[in-house]
Short mmCIF file of C-alpha atoms in Angstrom, two decimals:
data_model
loop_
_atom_site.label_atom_id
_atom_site.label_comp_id
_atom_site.label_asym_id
_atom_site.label_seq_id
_atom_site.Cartn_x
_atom_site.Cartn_y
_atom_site.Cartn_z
CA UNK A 20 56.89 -93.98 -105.29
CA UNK A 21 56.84 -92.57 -109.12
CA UNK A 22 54.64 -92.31 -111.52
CA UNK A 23 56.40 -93.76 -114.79
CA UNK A 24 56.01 -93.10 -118.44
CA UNK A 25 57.69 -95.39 -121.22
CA UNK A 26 58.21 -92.96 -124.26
CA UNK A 27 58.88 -94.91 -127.65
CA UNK A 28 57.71 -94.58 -131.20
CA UNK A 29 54.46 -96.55 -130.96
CA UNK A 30 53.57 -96.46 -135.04
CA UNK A 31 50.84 -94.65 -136.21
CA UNK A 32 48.28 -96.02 -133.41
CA UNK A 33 45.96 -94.47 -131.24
CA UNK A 34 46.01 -96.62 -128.52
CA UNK A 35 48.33 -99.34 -126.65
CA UNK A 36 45.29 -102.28 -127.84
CA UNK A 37 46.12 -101.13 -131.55
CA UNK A 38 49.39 -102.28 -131.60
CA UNK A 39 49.81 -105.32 -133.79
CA UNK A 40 51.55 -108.20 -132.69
CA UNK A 41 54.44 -108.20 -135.19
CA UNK A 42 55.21 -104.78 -134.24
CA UNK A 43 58.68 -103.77 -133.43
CA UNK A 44 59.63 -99.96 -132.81
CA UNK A 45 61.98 -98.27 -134.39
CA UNK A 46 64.89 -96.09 -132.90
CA UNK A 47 63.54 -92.87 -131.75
CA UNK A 48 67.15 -90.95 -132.68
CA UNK A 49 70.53 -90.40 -130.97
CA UNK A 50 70.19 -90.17 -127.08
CA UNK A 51 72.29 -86.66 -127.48
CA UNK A 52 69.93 -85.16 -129.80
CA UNK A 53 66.52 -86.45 -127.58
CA UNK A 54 68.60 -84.25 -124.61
CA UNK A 55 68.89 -81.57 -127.00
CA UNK A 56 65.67 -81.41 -127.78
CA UNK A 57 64.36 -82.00 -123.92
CA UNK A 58 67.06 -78.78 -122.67
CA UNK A 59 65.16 -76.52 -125.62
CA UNK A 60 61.84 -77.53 -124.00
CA UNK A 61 62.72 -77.36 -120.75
CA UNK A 62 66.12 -75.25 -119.98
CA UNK A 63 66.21 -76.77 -116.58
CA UNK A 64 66.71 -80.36 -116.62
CA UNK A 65 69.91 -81.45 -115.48
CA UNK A 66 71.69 -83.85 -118.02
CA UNK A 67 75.34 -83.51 -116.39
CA UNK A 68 74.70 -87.28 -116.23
CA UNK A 69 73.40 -88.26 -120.16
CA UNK A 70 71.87 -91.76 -118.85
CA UNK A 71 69.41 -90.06 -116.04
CA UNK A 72 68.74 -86.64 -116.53
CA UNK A 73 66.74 -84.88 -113.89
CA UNK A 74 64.37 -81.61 -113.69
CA UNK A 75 63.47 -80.53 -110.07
CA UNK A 76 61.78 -77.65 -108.80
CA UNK A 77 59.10 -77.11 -105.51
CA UNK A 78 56.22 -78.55 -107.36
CA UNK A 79 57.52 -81.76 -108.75
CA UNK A 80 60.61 -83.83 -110.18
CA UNK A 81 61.22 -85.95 -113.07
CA UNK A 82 64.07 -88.14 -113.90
CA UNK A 83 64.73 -89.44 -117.39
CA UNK A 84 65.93 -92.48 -117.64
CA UNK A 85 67.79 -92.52 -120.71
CA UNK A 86 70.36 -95.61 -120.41
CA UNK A 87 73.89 -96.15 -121.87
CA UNK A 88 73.09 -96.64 -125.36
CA UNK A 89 73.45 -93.65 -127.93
CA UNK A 90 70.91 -94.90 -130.49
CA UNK A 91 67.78 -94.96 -128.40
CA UNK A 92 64.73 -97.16 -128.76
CA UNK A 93 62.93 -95.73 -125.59
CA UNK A 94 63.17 -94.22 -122.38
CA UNK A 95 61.51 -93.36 -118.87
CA UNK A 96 59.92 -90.57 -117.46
CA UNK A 97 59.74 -90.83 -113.90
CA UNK A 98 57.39 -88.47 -111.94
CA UNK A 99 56.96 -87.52 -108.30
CA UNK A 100 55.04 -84.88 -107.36
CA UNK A 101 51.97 -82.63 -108.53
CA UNK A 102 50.02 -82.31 -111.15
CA UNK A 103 51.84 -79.16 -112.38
CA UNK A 104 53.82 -81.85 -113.80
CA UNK A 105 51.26 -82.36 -116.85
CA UNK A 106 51.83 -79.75 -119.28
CA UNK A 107 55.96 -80.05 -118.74
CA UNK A 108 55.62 -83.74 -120.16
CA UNK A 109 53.35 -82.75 -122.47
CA UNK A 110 55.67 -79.66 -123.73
CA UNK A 111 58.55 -82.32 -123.80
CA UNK A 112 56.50 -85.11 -125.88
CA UNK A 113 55.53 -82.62 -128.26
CA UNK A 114 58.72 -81.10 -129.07
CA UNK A 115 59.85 -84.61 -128.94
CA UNK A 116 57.16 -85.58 -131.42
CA UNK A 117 56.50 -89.08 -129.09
CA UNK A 118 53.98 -90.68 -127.35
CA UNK A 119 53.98 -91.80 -123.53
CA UNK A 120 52.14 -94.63 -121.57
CA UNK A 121 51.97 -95.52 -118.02
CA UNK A 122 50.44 -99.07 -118.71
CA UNK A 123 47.42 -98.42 -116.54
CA UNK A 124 45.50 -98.83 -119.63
CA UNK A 125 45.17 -98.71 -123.12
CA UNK A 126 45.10 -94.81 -123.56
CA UNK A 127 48.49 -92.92 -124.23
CA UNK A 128 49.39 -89.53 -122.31
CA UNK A 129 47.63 -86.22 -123.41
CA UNK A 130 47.79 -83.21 -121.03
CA UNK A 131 43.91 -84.20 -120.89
CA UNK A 132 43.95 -87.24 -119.24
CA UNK A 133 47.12 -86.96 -117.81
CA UNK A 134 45.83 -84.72 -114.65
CA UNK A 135 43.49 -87.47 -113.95
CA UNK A 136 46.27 -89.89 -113.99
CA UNK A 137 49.03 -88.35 -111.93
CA UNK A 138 45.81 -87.24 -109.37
CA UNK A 139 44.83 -91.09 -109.45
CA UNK A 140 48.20 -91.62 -108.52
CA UNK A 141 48.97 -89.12 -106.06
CA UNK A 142 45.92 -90.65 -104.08
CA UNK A 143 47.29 -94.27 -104.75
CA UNK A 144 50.22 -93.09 -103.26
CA UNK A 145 49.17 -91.13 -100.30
CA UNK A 146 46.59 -94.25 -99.38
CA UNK A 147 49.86 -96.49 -99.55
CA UNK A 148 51.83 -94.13 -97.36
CA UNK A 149 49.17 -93.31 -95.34
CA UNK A 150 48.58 -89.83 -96.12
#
């Protein structure tokens, strides 16, 4: 089980429930460029495959599900793990200059709320596998 986060360019909104209806998003730049960016955030992640990039260590993984296209409109993040995970996503959204959302609610990521999601999770999880 993941936890997943849809990155796109959302507009200038604060919140999933302040997107119009009419909106359409707009290409958030070459896929090679958004792995350029991602390796000078995080040095680690594994791109050897440019549609699913992966970052891995004892704490956590997340794969980045980036798809065949070159000009991207959005992509995945998808989390297993800890919480330790929080301020890598956030490091990578900033640099990206993007917003995430998980779809649980309204609210985008911030390294704020996002340890109270992935924790959320992590029990969701564990009560489904019977931890």
């Amino acid at each position: 089980m993941s936890w997943d986060l849809f990155v796109q360019d959302w507009g200038k909104v604060e919140s999933l429930d302040e997107i119009p209806d009419d909106f359409s998003p707009k290409s958030i730049g070459k896929r090679s460029d958004i792995i350029t960016t991602i390796k000078k955030a995080e040095p680690t992640v594994d791109f050897t495959d440019p549609s699913y990039g992966k970052l891995k260590n004892e704490h956590f993984s997340i794969k980045f599900n980036m798809g065949d296209e070159e000009e991207l409109m959005s992509f995945m993040l998808i989390v297993r793990g800890s919480e330790l995970a929080i301020p890598c996503i956030a490091n990578i959204l900033d640099k990206l200059e993007l917003k995430a959302a998980d779809g649980s609610d309204t609210k985008f990521f911030d390294i704020d709320s996002g340890k109270d999601k992935i924790i959320e999770w992590m029990n969701y999880r564990n009560k489904i596998l019977n931890k």
